[in-house]
mmCIF file with all atom_site columns, C-alpha atoms in Angstrom:
data_model
loop_
_atom_site.group_PDB
_atom_site.id
_atom_site.type_symbol
_atom_site.label_atom_id
_atom_site.label_alt_id
_atom_site.label_comp_id
_atom_site.label_asym_id
_atom_site.label_entity_id
_atom_site.label_seq_id
_atom_site.pdbx_PDB_ins_code
_atom_site.Cartn_x
_atom_site.Cartn_y
_atom_site.Cartn_z
_atom_site.occupancy
_atom_site.B_iso_or_equiv
_atom_site.pdbx_formal_charge
_atom_site.auth_seq_id
_atom_site.auth_comp_id
_atom_site.auth_asym_id
_atom_site.auth_atom_id
_atom_site.pdbx_PDB_model_num
ATOM 1   C CA . ASP A 1 1   ? -6.788  -3.141  -12.596 1.00 73.00 ? 12  ASP A CA 1
ATOM 2   C CA . ALA A 1 2   ? -4.598  -5.229  -11.237 1.00 74.00 ? 13  ALA A CA 1
ATOM 3   C CA . LYS A 1 3   ? -2.414  -7.233  -13.411 1.00 88.00 ? 14  LYS A CA 1
ATOM 4   C CA . THR A 1 4   ? -2.150  -10.071 -10.908 1.00 96.00 ? 15  THR A CA 1
ATOM 5   C CA . THR A 1 5   ? -4.593  -13.715 -10.099 1.00 96.00 ? 16  THR A CA 1
ATOM 6   C CA . GLN A 1 6   ? -4.292  -15.035 -6.322  1.00 97.00 ? 17  GLN A CA 1
ATOM 7   C CA . PRO A 1 7   ? -6.199  -17.314 -4.339  1.00 98.00 ? 18  PRO A CA 1
ATOM 8   C CA . THR A 1 8   ? -8.648  -15.990 -2.559  1.00 97.00 ? 19  THR A CA 1
ATOM 9   C CA . SER A 1 9   ? -7.935  -18.045 0.673   1.00 97.00 ? 20  SER A CA 1
ATOM 10  C CA . MET A 1 10  ? -5.268  -20.221 2.289   1.00 97.00 ? 21  MET A CA 1
ATOM 11  C CA . ASP A 1 11  ? -5.093  -21.989 5.581   1.00 97.00 ? 22  ASP A CA 1
ATOM 12  C CA . CYS A 1 12  ? -1.742  -22.679 7.040   1.00 97.00 ? 23  CYS A CA 1
ATOM 13  C CA . ALA A 1 13  ? -0.884  -24.495 10.074  1.00 97.00 ? 24  ALA A CA 1
ATOM 14  C CA . GLU A 1 14  ? 1.190   -23.304 12.881  1.00 97.00 ? 25  GLU A CA 1
ATOM 15  C CA . GLY A 1 15  ? 4.739   -23.865 12.475  1.00 97.00 ? 26  GLY A CA 1
ATOM 16  C CA . ARG A 1 16  ? 4.534   -24.732 9.020   1.00 97.00 ? 27  ARG A CA 1
ATOM 17  C CA . ALA A 1 17  ? 5.664   -23.242 5.578   1.00 97.00 ? 28  ALA A CA 1
ATOM 18  C CA . ALA A 1 18  ? 2.851   -21.240 3.834   1.00 98.00 ? 29  ALA A CA 1
ATOM 19  C CA . ASN A 1 19  ? 3.038   -21.000 0.540   1.00 98.00 ? 30  ASN A CA 1
ATOM 20  C CA . LEU A 1 20  ? 1.128   -18.123 -1.163  1.00 98.00 ? 31  LEU A CA 1
ATOM 21  C CA . PRO A 1 21  ? 0.941   -18.575 -4.909  1.00 98.00 ? 32  PRO A CA 1
ATOM 22  C CA . CYS A 1 22  ? 0.714   -15.400 -7.912  1.00 98.00 ? 33  CYS A CA 1
ATOM 23  C CA . ASN A 1 23  ? 0.160   -15.494 -11.520 1.00 97.00 ? 34  ASN A CA 1
ATOM 24  C CA . HIS A 1 24  ? 1.477   -12.360 -13.034 1.00 96.00 ? 35  HIS A CA 1
ATOM 25  C CA . SER A 1 25  ? 1.446   -13.571 -16.896 1.00 94.00 ? 36  SER A CA 1
ATOM 26  C CA . THR A 1 26  ? 1.348   -10.354 -18.682 1.00 92.00 ? 37  THR A CA 1
ATOM 27  C CA . ILE A 1 27  ? 4.340   -8.927  -16.638 1.00 93.00 ? 38  ILE A CA 1
ATOM 28  C CA . SER A 1 28  ? 6.642   -6.802  -18.686 1.00 90.00 ? 39  SER A CA 1
ATOM 29  C CA . GLY A 1 29  ? 10.591  -6.765  -18.471 1.00 87.00 ? 40  GLY A CA 1
ATOM 30  C CA . ASN A 1 30  ? 10.877  -3.985  -15.939 1.00 88.00 ? 41  ASN A CA 1
ATOM 31  C CA . GLU A 1 31  ? 8.134   -4.617  -13.704 1.00 92.00 ? 42  GLU A CA 1
ATOM 32  C CA . TYR A 1 32  ? 9.111   -5.878  -10.136 1.00 94.00 ? 43  TYR A CA 1
ATOM 33  C CA . VAL A 1 33  ? 6.961   -8.187  -7.762  1.00 96.00 ? 44  VAL A CA 1
ATOM 34  C CA . TYR A 1 34  ? 6.179   -6.747  -4.873  1.00 96.00 ? 45  TYR A CA 1
ATOM 35  C CA . TRP A 1 35  ? 4.536   -8.457  -1.949  1.00 98.00 ? 46  TRP A CA 1
ATOM 36  C CA . TYR A 1 36  ? 2.488   -6.761  1.007   1.00 98.00 ? 47  TYR A CA 1
ATOM 37  C CA . ARG A 1 37  ? 0.416   -7.841  3.605   1.00 98.00 ? 48  ARG A CA 1
ATOM 38  C CA . GLN A 1 38  ? -2.307  -5.965  5.644   1.00 97.00 ? 49  GLN A CA 1
ATOM 39  C CA . ILE A 1 39  ? -3.539  -7.407  9.226   1.00 95.00 ? 50  ILE A CA 1
ATOM 40  C CA . HIS A 1 40  ? -6.543  -6.157  9.897   1.00 88.00 ? 51  HIS A CA 1
ATOM 41  C CA . SER A 1 41  ? -7.309  -2.714  8.937   1.00 79.00 ? 52  SER A CA 1
ATOM 42  C CA . GLN A 1 42  ? -3.616  -1.624  9.575   1.00 92.00 ? 53  GLN A CA 1
ATOM 43  C CA . GLY A 1 43  ? -1.885  -0.153  6.814   1.00 96.00 ? 54  GLY A CA 1
ATOM 44  C CA . PRO A 1 44  ? 0.166   -2.340  4.130   1.00 97.00 ? 55  PRO A CA 1
ATOM 45  C CA . GLN A 1 45  ? 3.060   -3.985  5.775   1.00 97.00 ? 56  GLN A CA 1
ATOM 46  C CA . TYR A 1 46  ? 5.808   -4.224  2.778   1.00 97.00 ? 57  TYR A CA 1
ATOM 47  C CA . ILE A 1 47  ? 7.020   -7.673  2.598   1.00 98.00 ? 58  ILE A CA 1
ATOM 48  C CA . ILE A 1 48  ? 9.566   -8.502  -0.068  1.00 97.00 ? 59  ILE A CA 1
ATOM 49  C CA . HIS A 1 49  ? 9.990   -7.816  -3.663  1.00 96.00 ? 60  HIS A CA 1
ATOM 50  C CA . GLY A 1 50  ? 11.753  -8.784  -7.023  1.00 95.00 ? 61  GLY A CA 1
ATOM 51  C CA . LEU A 1 51  ? 12.738  -8.702  -10.862 1.00 94.00 ? 62  LEU A CA 1
ATOM 52  C CA . LYS A 1 52  ? 13.817  -12.055 -11.701 1.00 92.00 ? 63  LYS A CA 1
ATOM 53  C CA . ASN A 1 53  ? 16.006  -13.503 -9.055  1.00 90.00 ? 64  ASN A CA 1
ATOM 54  C CA . ASN A 1 54  ? 14.573  -15.649 -6.133  1.00 94.00 ? 65  ASN A CA 1
ATOM 55  C CA . GLU A 1 55  ? 15.119  -13.209 -2.975  1.00 96.00 ? 66  GLU A CA 1
ATOM 56  C CA . THR A 1 56  ? 15.085  -13.991 0.921   1.00 97.00 ? 67  THR A CA 1
ATOM 57  C CA . ASN A 1 57  ? 14.918  -11.525 3.865   1.00 96.00 ? 68  ASN A CA 1
ATOM 58  C CA . GLU A 1 58  ? 14.008  -11.816 7.459   1.00 95.00 ? 69  GLU A CA 1
ATOM 59  C CA . MET A 1 59  ? 10.264  -12.265 7.218   1.00 95.00 ? 70  MET A CA 1
ATOM 60  C CA . ALA A 1 60  ? 10.023  -14.021 3.833   1.00 97.00 ? 71  ALA A CA 1
ATOM 61  C CA . SER A 1 61  ? 11.621  -15.967 0.743   1.00 98.00 ? 72  SER A CA 1
ATOM 62  C CA . LEU A 1 62  ? 10.118  -14.850 -2.908  1.00 98.00 ? 73  LEU A CA 1
ATOM 63  C CA . ILE A 1 63  ? 10.568  -17.436 -5.790  1.00 98.00 ? 74  ILE A CA 1
ATOM 64  C CA . ILE A 1 64  ? 10.086  -16.149 -9.083  1.00 97.00 ? 75  ILE A CA 1
ATOM 65  C CA . THR A 1 65  ? 9.795   -18.857 -12.300 1.00 96.00 ? 76  THR A CA 1
ATOM 66  C CA . GLU A 1 66  ? 12.235  -18.557 -15.011 1.00 95.00 ? 77  GLU A CA 1
ATOM 67  C CA . ASP A 1 67  ? 9.390   -16.882 -17.398 1.00 95.00 ? 78  ASP A CA 1
ATOM 68  C CA . ARG A 1 68  ? 8.552   -14.702 -14.831 1.00 95.00 ? 79  ARG A CA 1
ATOM 69  C CA . LYS A 1 69  ? 4.580   -15.577 -15.451 1.00 95.00 ? 80  LYS A CA 1
ATOM 70  C CA . SER A 1 70  ? 4.347   -16.645 -11.634 1.00 97.00 ? 81  SER A CA 1
ATOM 71  C CA . SER A 1 71  ? 5.811   -16.021 -8.445  1.00 97.00 ? 82  SER A CA 1
ATOM 72  C CA . THR A 1 72  ? 5.350   -17.534 -4.875  1.00 98.00 ? 83  THR A CA 1
ATOM 73  C CA . LEU A 1 73  ? 5.907   -15.800 -1.303  1.00 98.00 ? 84  LEU A CA 1
ATOM 74  C CA . ILE A 1 74  ? 6.835   -18.534 1.120   1.00 98.00 ? 85  ILE A CA 1
ATOM 75  C CA . LEU A 1 75  ? 6.660   -17.643 4.924   1.00 98.00 ? 86  LEU A CA 1
ATOM 76  C CA . PRO A 1 76  ? 9.113   -20.626 6.404   1.00 97.00 ? 87  PRO A CA 1
ATOM 77  C CA . HIS A 1 77  ? 7.567   -20.912 9.595   1.00 95.00 ? 88  HIS A CA 1
ATOM 78  C CA . ALA A 1 78  ? 4.187   -19.279 10.084  1.00 97.00 ? 89  ALA A CA 1
ATOM 79  C CA . THR A 1 79  ? 2.650   -18.050 13.366  1.00 97.00 ? 90  THR A CA 1
ATOM 80  C CA . LEU A 1 80  ? -0.700  -16.982 14.384  1.00 97.00 ? 91  LEU A CA 1
ATOM 81  C CA . ARG A 1 81  ? 0.642   -13.249 13.579  1.00 96.00 ? 92  ARG A CA 1
ATOM 82  C CA . ASP A 1 82  ? 0.933   -14.074 10.053  1.00 97.00 ? 93  ASP A CA 1
ATOM 83  C CA . THR A 1 83  ? -2.925  -14.161 9.715   1.00 98.00 ? 94  THR A CA 1
ATOM 84  C CA . ALA A 1 84  ? -3.350  -11.461 7.010   1.00 98.00 ? 95  ALA A CA 1
ATOM 85  C CA . VAL A 1 85  ? -4.242  -10.345 3.628   1.00 98.00 ? 96  VAL A CA 1
ATOM 86  C CA . TYR A 1 86  ? -1.511  -10.811 1.387   1.00 98.00 ? 97  TYR A CA 1
ATOM 87  C CA . TYR A 1 87  ? -1.230  -8.832  -1.551  1.00 98.00 ? 98  TYR A CA 1
ATOM 88  C CA . CYS A 1 88  ? 1.140   -9.571  -4.709  1.00 98.00 ? 99  CYS A CA 1
ATOM 89  C CA . ILE A 1 89  ? 1.491   -6.172  -6.830  1.00 96.00 ? 100 ILE A CA 1
ATOM 90  C CA . VAL A 1 90  ? 3.444   -5.906  -10.230 1.00 95.00 ? 101 VAL A CA 1
ATOM 91  C CA . ARG A 1 91  ? 4.776   -2.322  -10.105 1.00 91.00 ? 102 ARG A CA 1
ATOM 92  C CA . LEU A 1 92  ? 6.962   -0.733  -12.992 1.00 86.00 ? 103 LEU A CA 1
ATOM 93  C CA . ASP A 1 93  ? 10.207  0.876   -11.301 1.00 77.00 ? 104 ASP A CA 1
ATOM 94  C CA . SER A 1 94  ? 9.372   4.043   -12.637 1.00 75.00 ? 105 SER A CA 1
ATOM 95  C CA . GLY A 1 95  ? 9.153   7.704   -10.841 1.00 71.00 ? 106 GLY A CA 1
ATOM 96  C CA . ASN A 1 96  ? 5.757   7.593   -8.899  1.00 78.00 ? 107 ASN A CA 1
ATOM 97  C CA . THR A 1 97  ? 4.104   4.759   -10.283 1.00 85.00 ? 108 THR A CA 1
ATOM 98  C CA . PRO A 1 98  ? 1.309   3.754   -7.741  1.00 91.00 ? 109 PRO A CA 1
ATOM 99  C CA . LEU A 1 99  ? 0.703   0.481   -6.468  1.00 94.00 ? 110 LEU A CA 1
ATOM 100 C CA . VAL A 1 100 ? -2.568  -1.282  -8.214  1.00 94.00 ? 111 VAL A CA 1
ATOM 101 C CA . PHE A 1 101 ? -3.950  -3.424  -5.108  1.00 96.00 ? 112 PHE A CA 1
ATOM 102 C CA . GLY A 1 102 ? -5.831  -6.450  -5.902  1.00 95.00 ? 113 GLY A CA 1
ATOM 103 C CA . LYS A 1 103 ? -7.970  -8.520  -3.465  1.00 95.00 ? 114 LYS A CA 1
ATOM 104 C CA . GLY A 1 104 ? -5.231  -10.835 -2.139  1.00 97.00 ? 115 GLY A CA 1
ATOM 105 C CA . THR A 1 105 ? -5.327  -13.903 -0.425  1.00 98.00 ? 116 THR A CA 1
ATOM 106 C CA . ARG A 1 106 ? -6.439  -13.860 3.269   1.00 98.00 ? 117 ARG A CA 1
ATOM 107 C CA . LEU A 1 107 ? -3.939  -16.214 5.002   1.00 98.00 ? 118 LEU A CA 1
ATOM 108 C CA . SER A 1 108 ? -5.330  -17.924 7.778   1.00 98.00 ? 119 SER A CA 1
ATOM 109 C CA . VAL A 1 109 ? -2.873  -19.237 10.347  1.00 97.00 ? 120 VAL A CA 1
ATOM 110 C CA . ILE A 1 110 ? -4.273  -21.990 12.299  1.00 96.00 ? 121 ILE A CA 1
ATOM 111 C CA . ALA A 1 111 ? -3.248  -23.377 15.955  1.00 94.00 ? 122 ALA A CA 1
ATOM 112 C CA . GLU B 2 1   ? 13.245  1.615   12.650  1.00 73.00 ? 3   GLU B CA 1
ATOM 113 C CA . PRO B 2 2   ? 11.882  4.755   11.141  1.00 74.00 ? 4   PRO B CA 1
ATOM 114 C CA . GLU B 2 3   ? 7.748   4.735   10.328  1.00 93.00 ? 5   GLU B CA 1
ATOM 115 C CA . VAL B 2 4   ? 5.324   6.592   8.564   1.00 97.00 ? 6   VAL B CA 1
ATOM 116 C CA . THR B 2 5   ? 3.098   8.709   11.277  1.00 97.00 ? 7   THR B CA 1
ATOM 117 C CA . GLN B 2 6   ? -0.730  9.388   10.692  1.00 97.00 ? 8   GLN B CA 1
ATOM 118 C CA . THR B 2 7   ? -2.499  11.078  12.633  1.00 96.00 ? 9   THR B CA 1
ATOM 119 C CA . PRO B 2 8   ? -5.746  11.391  14.181  1.00 96.00 ? 10  PRO B CA 1
ATOM 120 C CA . SER B 2 9   ? -6.131  7.796   13.933  1.00 96.00 ? 11  SER B CA 1
ATOM 121 C CA . HIS B 2 10  ? -9.914  8.400   13.884  1.00 97.00 ? 12  HIS B CA 1
ATOM 122 C CA . GLN B 2 11  ? -11.341 11.530  12.869  1.00 97.00 ? 13  GLN B CA 1
ATOM 123 C CA . VAL B 2 12  ? -15.244 11.989  12.842  1.00 97.00 ? 14  VAL B CA 1
ATOM 124 C CA . THR B 2 13  ? -16.879 15.143  10.886  1.00 96.00 ? 15  THR B CA 1
ATOM 125 C CA . GLN B 2 14  ? -20.347 15.921  10.010  1.00 97.00 ? 16  GLN B CA 1
ATOM 126 C CA . MET B 2 15  ? -20.933 16.083  6.253   1.00 97.00 ? 17  MET B CA 1
ATOM 127 C CA . GLY B 2 16  ? -19.899 18.992  3.875   1.00 97.00 ? 18  GLY B CA 1
ATOM 128 C CA . GLN B 2 17  ? -17.233 19.842  6.491   1.00 97.00 ? 19  GLN B CA 1
ATOM 129 C CA . GLU B 2 18  ? -13.784 20.025  5.867   1.00 97.00 ? 20  GLU B CA 1
ATOM 130 C CA . VAL B 2 19  ? -11.117 17.777  6.791   1.00 98.00 ? 21  VAL B CA 1
ATOM 131 C CA . ILE B 2 20  ? -7.417  17.463  6.929   1.00 97.00 ? 22  ILE B CA 1
ATOM 132 C CA . LEU B 2 21  ? -5.415  14.218  7.436   1.00 98.00 ? 23  LEU B CA 1
ATOM 133 C CA . HIS B 2 22  ? -2.176  14.309  8.370   1.00 97.00 ? 24  HIS B CA 1
ATOM 134 C CA . CYS B 2 23  ? 1.022   12.224  7.833   1.00 98.00 ? 25  CYS B CA 1
ATOM 135 C CA . VAL B 2 24  ? 4.492   12.573  8.720   1.00 97.00 ? 26  VAL B CA 1
ATOM 136 C CA . PRO B 2 25  ? 6.478   10.627  6.207   1.00 96.00 ? 27  PRO B CA 1
ATOM 137 C CA . ILE B 2 26  ? 10.181  8.666   6.894   1.00 95.00 ? 28  ILE B CA 1
ATOM 138 C CA . SER B 2 27  ? 12.678  11.485  6.892   1.00 91.00 ? 29  SER B CA 1
ATOM 139 C CA . ASN B 2 28  ? 14.455  11.346  4.259   1.00 89.00 ? 30  ASN B CA 1
ATOM 140 C CA . HIS B 2 29  ? 12.175  9.984   2.060   1.00 92.00 ? 31  HIS B CA 1
ATOM 141 C CA . LEU B 2 30  ? 11.321  11.947  -1.062  1.00 91.00 ? 32  LEU B CA 1
ATOM 142 C CA . TYR B 2 31  ? 7.757   10.521  -2.908  1.00 93.00 ? 33  TYR B CA 1
ATOM 143 C CA . PHE B 2 32  ? 4.868   10.543  -1.183  1.00 95.00 ? 34  PHE B CA 1
ATOM 144 C CA . TYR B 2 33  ? 1.526   8.947   -1.415  1.00 96.00 ? 35  TYR B CA 1
ATOM 145 C CA . TRP B 2 34  ? -2.240  8.763   -0.389  1.00 98.00 ? 36  TRP B CA 1
ATOM 146 C CA . TYR B 2 35  ? -4.031  5.437   -0.904  1.00 98.00 ? 37  TYR B CA 1
ATOM 147 C CA . ARG B 2 36  ? -7.802  5.076   0.686   1.00 98.00 ? 38  ARG B CA 1
ATOM 148 C CA . GLN B 2 37  ? -9.580  1.682   1.665   1.00 97.00 ? 39  GLN B CA 1
ATOM 149 C CA . ILE B 2 38  ? -13.459 1.759   2.001   1.00 97.00 ? 40  ILE B CA 1
ATOM 150 C CA . LEU B 2 39  ? -14.415 -0.923  4.688   1.00 94.00 ? 41  LEU B CA 1
ATOM 151 C CA . GLY B 2 40  ? -14.508 -4.224  2.738   1.00 92.00 ? 42  GLY B CA 1
ATOM 152 C CA . GLN B 2 41  ? -13.062 -3.072  -0.456  1.00 94.00 ? 43  GLN B CA 1
ATOM 153 C CA . LYS B 2 42  ? -9.583  -2.698  -2.107  1.00 95.00 ? 44  LYS B CA 1
ATOM 154 C CA . VAL B 2 43  ? -6.734  -0.336  -1.649  1.00 97.00 ? 45  VAL B CA 1
ATOM 155 C CA . GLU B 2 44  ? -7.128  2.554   -4.018  1.00 97.00 ? 46  GLU B CA 1
ATOM 156 C CA . PHE B 2 45  ? -4.357  5.336   -4.917  1.00 97.00 ? 47  PHE B CA 1
ATOM 157 C CA . LEU B 2 46  ? -5.130  8.570   -4.780  1.00 98.00 ? 48  LEU B CA 1
ATOM 158 C CA . VAL B 2 47  ? -2.409  10.241  -5.436  1.00 97.00 ? 49  VAL B CA 1
ATOM 159 C CA . SER B 2 48  ? 1.261   10.799  -5.125  1.00 95.00 ? 50  SER B CA 1
ATOM 160 C CA . PHE B 2 49  ? 3.679   14.121  -4.643  1.00 94.00 ? 51  PHE B CA 1
ATOM 161 C CA . TYR B 2 50  ? 7.047   14.531  -5.430  1.00 92.00 ? 52  TYR B CA 1
ATOM 162 C CA . ASN B 2 51  ? 9.218   17.781  -5.383  1.00 90.00 ? 53  ASN B CA 1
ATOM 163 C CA . ASN B 2 52  ? 6.241   19.627  -4.144  1.00 91.00 ? 54  ASN B CA 1
ATOM 164 C CA . GLU B 2 53  ? 3.653   18.778  -6.738  1.00 93.00 ? 55  GLU B CA 1
ATOM 165 C CA . ILE B 2 54  ? 1.576   15.835  -7.665  1.00 95.00 ? 56  ILE B CA 1
ATOM 166 C CA . SER B 2 55  ? 3.116   13.974  -9.748  1.00 93.00 ? 57  SER B CA 1
ATOM 167 C CA . GLU B 2 56  ? -0.059  11.823  -10.749 1.00 93.00 ? 58  GLU B CA 1
ATOM 168 C CA . LYS B 2 57  ? -3.677  11.152  -9.336  1.00 95.00 ? 59  LYS B CA 1
ATOM 169 C CA . SER B 2 58  ? -6.567  9.020   -9.713  1.00 96.00 ? 60  SER B CA 1
ATOM 170 C CA . GLU B 2 59  ? -9.964  9.565   -10.849 1.00 96.00 ? 61  GLU B CA 1
ATOM 171 C CA . ILE B 2 60  ? -10.754 9.775   -7.208  1.00 96.00 ? 62  ILE B CA 1
ATOM 172 C CA . PHE B 2 61  ? -8.862  12.389  -6.919  1.00 97.00 ? 63  PHE B CA 1
ATOM 173 C CA . ASP B 2 62  ? -11.233 15.471  -7.449  1.00 95.00 ? 64  ASP B CA 1
ATOM 174 C CA . ASP B 2 63  ? -11.268 19.144  -6.816  1.00 95.00 ? 65  ASP B CA 1
ATOM 175 C CA . GLN B 2 64  ? -12.561 18.388  -3.532  1.00 96.00 ? 66  GLN B CA 1
ATOM 176 C CA . PHE B 2 65  ? -9.168  16.912  -2.539  1.00 97.00 ? 67  PHE B CA 1
ATOM 177 C CA . SER B 2 66  ? -5.782  18.775  -2.367  1.00 97.00 ? 68  SER B CA 1
ATOM 178 C CA . VAL B 2 67  ? -2.475  17.640  -1.022  1.00 97.00 ? 69  VAL B CA 1
ATOM 179 C CA . GLU B 2 68  ? 0.262   19.853  0.991   1.00 95.00 ? 70  GLU B CA 1
ATOM 180 C CA . ARG B 2 69  ? 3.621   19.623  2.024   1.00 92.00 ? 71  ARG B CA 1
ATOM 181 C CA . PRO B 2 70  ? 3.398   22.873  4.572   1.00 85.00 ? 72  PRO B CA 1
ATOM 182 C CA . ASP B 2 71  ? 7.043   22.128  6.096   1.00 86.00 ? 73  ASP B CA 1
ATOM 183 C CA . GLY B 2 72  ? 9.969   19.656  5.890   1.00 78.00 ? 74  GLY B CA 1
ATOM 184 C CA . SER B 2 73  ? 7.941   16.576  7.554   1.00 86.00 ? 75  SER B CA 1
ATOM 185 C CA . ASN B 2 74  ? 4.531   16.854  7.263   1.00 93.00 ? 76  ASN B CA 1
ATOM 186 C CA . PHE B 2 75  ? 2.320   15.800  4.317   1.00 96.00 ? 77  PHE B CA 1
ATOM 187 C CA . THR B 2 76  ? -1.462  16.201  4.650   1.00 97.00 ? 78  THR B CA 1
ATOM 188 C CA . LEU B 2 77  ? -4.531  15.255  2.788   1.00 98.00 ? 79  LEU B CA 1
ATOM 189 C CA . LYS B 2 78  ? -7.371  18.076  2.562   1.00 98.00 ? 80  LYS B CA 1
ATOM 190 C CA . ILE B 2 79  ? -11.092 17.095  1.390   1.00 97.00 ? 81  ILE B CA 1
ATOM 191 C CA . ARG B 2 80  ? -13.001 19.996  1.246   1.00 96.00 ? 82  ARG B CA 1
ATOM 192 C CA . SER B 2 81  ? -16.502 19.616  1.273   1.00 95.00 ? 83  SER B CA 1
ATOM 193 C CA . THR B 2 82  ? -16.761 15.699  2.590   1.00 96.00 ? 84  THR B CA 1
ATOM 194 C CA . LYS B 2 83  ? -19.690 13.388  1.431   1.00 96.00 ? 85  LYS B CA 1
ATOM 195 C CA . LEU B 2 84  ? -20.937 10.322  3.031   1.00 97.00 ? 86  LEU B CA 1
ATOM 196 C CA . GLU B 2 85  ? -19.036 7.802   0.503   1.00 96.00 ? 87  GLU B CA 1
ATOM 197 C CA . ASP B 2 86  ? -15.397 9.182   1.366   1.00 97.00 ? 88  ASP B CA 1
ATOM 198 C CA . SER B 2 87  ? -15.723 7.538   4.870   1.00 98.00 ? 89  SER B CA 1
ATOM 199 C CA . ALA B 2 88  ? -13.075 5.248   4.629   1.00 97.00 ? 90  ALA B CA 1
ATOM 200 C CA . MET B 2 89  ? -9.242  4.432   5.774   1.00 98.00 ? 91  MET B CA 1
ATOM 201 C CA . TYR B 2 90  ? -6.963  6.956   4.483   1.00 98.00 ? 92  TYR B CA 1
ATOM 202 C CA . PHE B 2 91  ? -3.233  5.188   4.477   1.00 98.00 ? 93  PHE B CA 1
ATOM 203 C CA . CYS B 2 92  ? 0.036   7.576   3.734   1.00 98.00 ? 94  CYS B CA 1
ATOM 204 C CA . ALA B 2 93  ? 2.986   5.935   2.206   1.00 97.00 ? 95  ALA B CA 1
ATOM 205 C CA . SER B 2 94  ? 6.635   7.436   1.320   1.00 95.00 ? 96  SER B CA 1
ATOM 206 C CA . ARG B 2 95  ? 9.101   5.970   -0.634  1.00 93.00 ? 97  ARG B CA 1
ATOM 207 C CA . LEU B 2 96  ? 12.826  6.910   -0.532  1.00 90.00 ? 98  LEU B CA 1
ATOM 208 C CA . GLY B 2 97  ? 13.052  7.250   -4.226  1.00 80.00 ? 99  GLY B CA 1
ATOM 209 C CA . LEU B 2 98  ? 16.175  5.591   -4.979  1.00 75.00 ? 100 LEU B CA 1
ATOM 210 C CA . SER B 2 99  ? 15.677  2.923   -8.250  1.00 71.00 ? 101 SER B CA 1
ATOM 211 C CA . ASN B 2 100 ? 13.639  -0.300  -6.714  1.00 80.00 ? 102 ASN B CA 1
ATOM 212 C CA . GLN B 2 101 ? 12.699  0.720   -3.285  1.00 88.00 ? 103 GLN B CA 1
ATOM 213 C CA . PRO B 2 102 ? 9.371   0.291   -1.467  1.00 92.00 ? 104 PRO B CA 1
ATOM 214 C CA . GLN B 2 103 ? 6.297   1.840   -0.603  1.00 94.00 ? 105 GLN B CA 1
ATOM 215 C CA . HIS B 2 104 ? 5.978   2.091   3.594   1.00 96.00 ? 106 HIS B CA 1
ATOM 216 C CA . PHE B 2 105 ? 2.634   2.763   5.003   1.00 97.00 ? 107 PHE B CA 1
ATOM 217 C CA . GLY B 2 106 ? 1.271   4.559   7.966   1.00 97.00 ? 108 GLY B CA 1
ATOM 218 C CA . ASP B 2 107 ? -1.224  2.642   10.239  1.00 96.00 ? 109 ASP B CA 1
ATOM 219 C CA . GLY B 2 108 ? -3.868  5.080   8.637   1.00 97.00 ? 110 GLY B CA 1
ATOM 220 C CA . THR B 2 109 ? -6.399  7.600   9.385   1.00 98.00 ? 111 THR B CA 1
ATOM 221 C CA . ARG B 2 110 ? -10.136 5.992   9.700   1.00 98.00 ? 112 ARG B CA 1
ATOM 222 C CA . LEU B 2 111 ? -12.554 8.750   8.467   1.00 98.00 ? 113 LEU B CA 1
ATOM 223 C CA . SER B 2 112 ? -16.158 8.371   9.279   1.00 98.00 ? 114 SER B CA 1
ATOM 224 C CA . ILE B 2 113 ? -18.889 11.202  7.906   1.00 97.00 ? 115 ILE B CA 1
ATOM 225 C CA . LEU B 2 114 ? -21.966 11.318  9.651   1.00 96.00 ? 116 LEU B CA 1
#
């Protein structure tokens, strides 16, 4: 089972920042937080991941709390194309450990 | 940007028939995976593959399933005798293999069993 808890759905106005929360209170010290998204029925798309420091790339920012029990994915300027299901996944960085997907958050970006 | 390629995009097969799904992982990646997603449900792990052998498999991956890397570029999933409940999207993923690298997914094959 997924080790994360996410809201079922969220709305965001186009052009505004989308902040997607994730709880992972049982995360262990060597587990990373990964974010993926799935647009319609396409394959999951990697967004960003981190261990304990905040991370930023061209797609998003990841804010991880100091105790690592929760994180927030930030899409700084949401567009209609960001409408998707967003998955927060905790994964041990070891060999072939698979990704365990939960139900994710369905983000709807509204014009 | 390199990507994982899956073919066909849609496969329709009669129940009981064998089906092979094809994947071309990103060229320098070393770890390979298959996942599936039944319509309306979560993405589920099937199997991981490294160094020409299965590393991990889920309970879903029973004797009806097999994987193969027949050459240096392809990674296939075979279902020997398909069942109605095998209807799903099947996603292939690959990973570079260095520590802390993400898996990258293809756009999937929609398998429909009649």
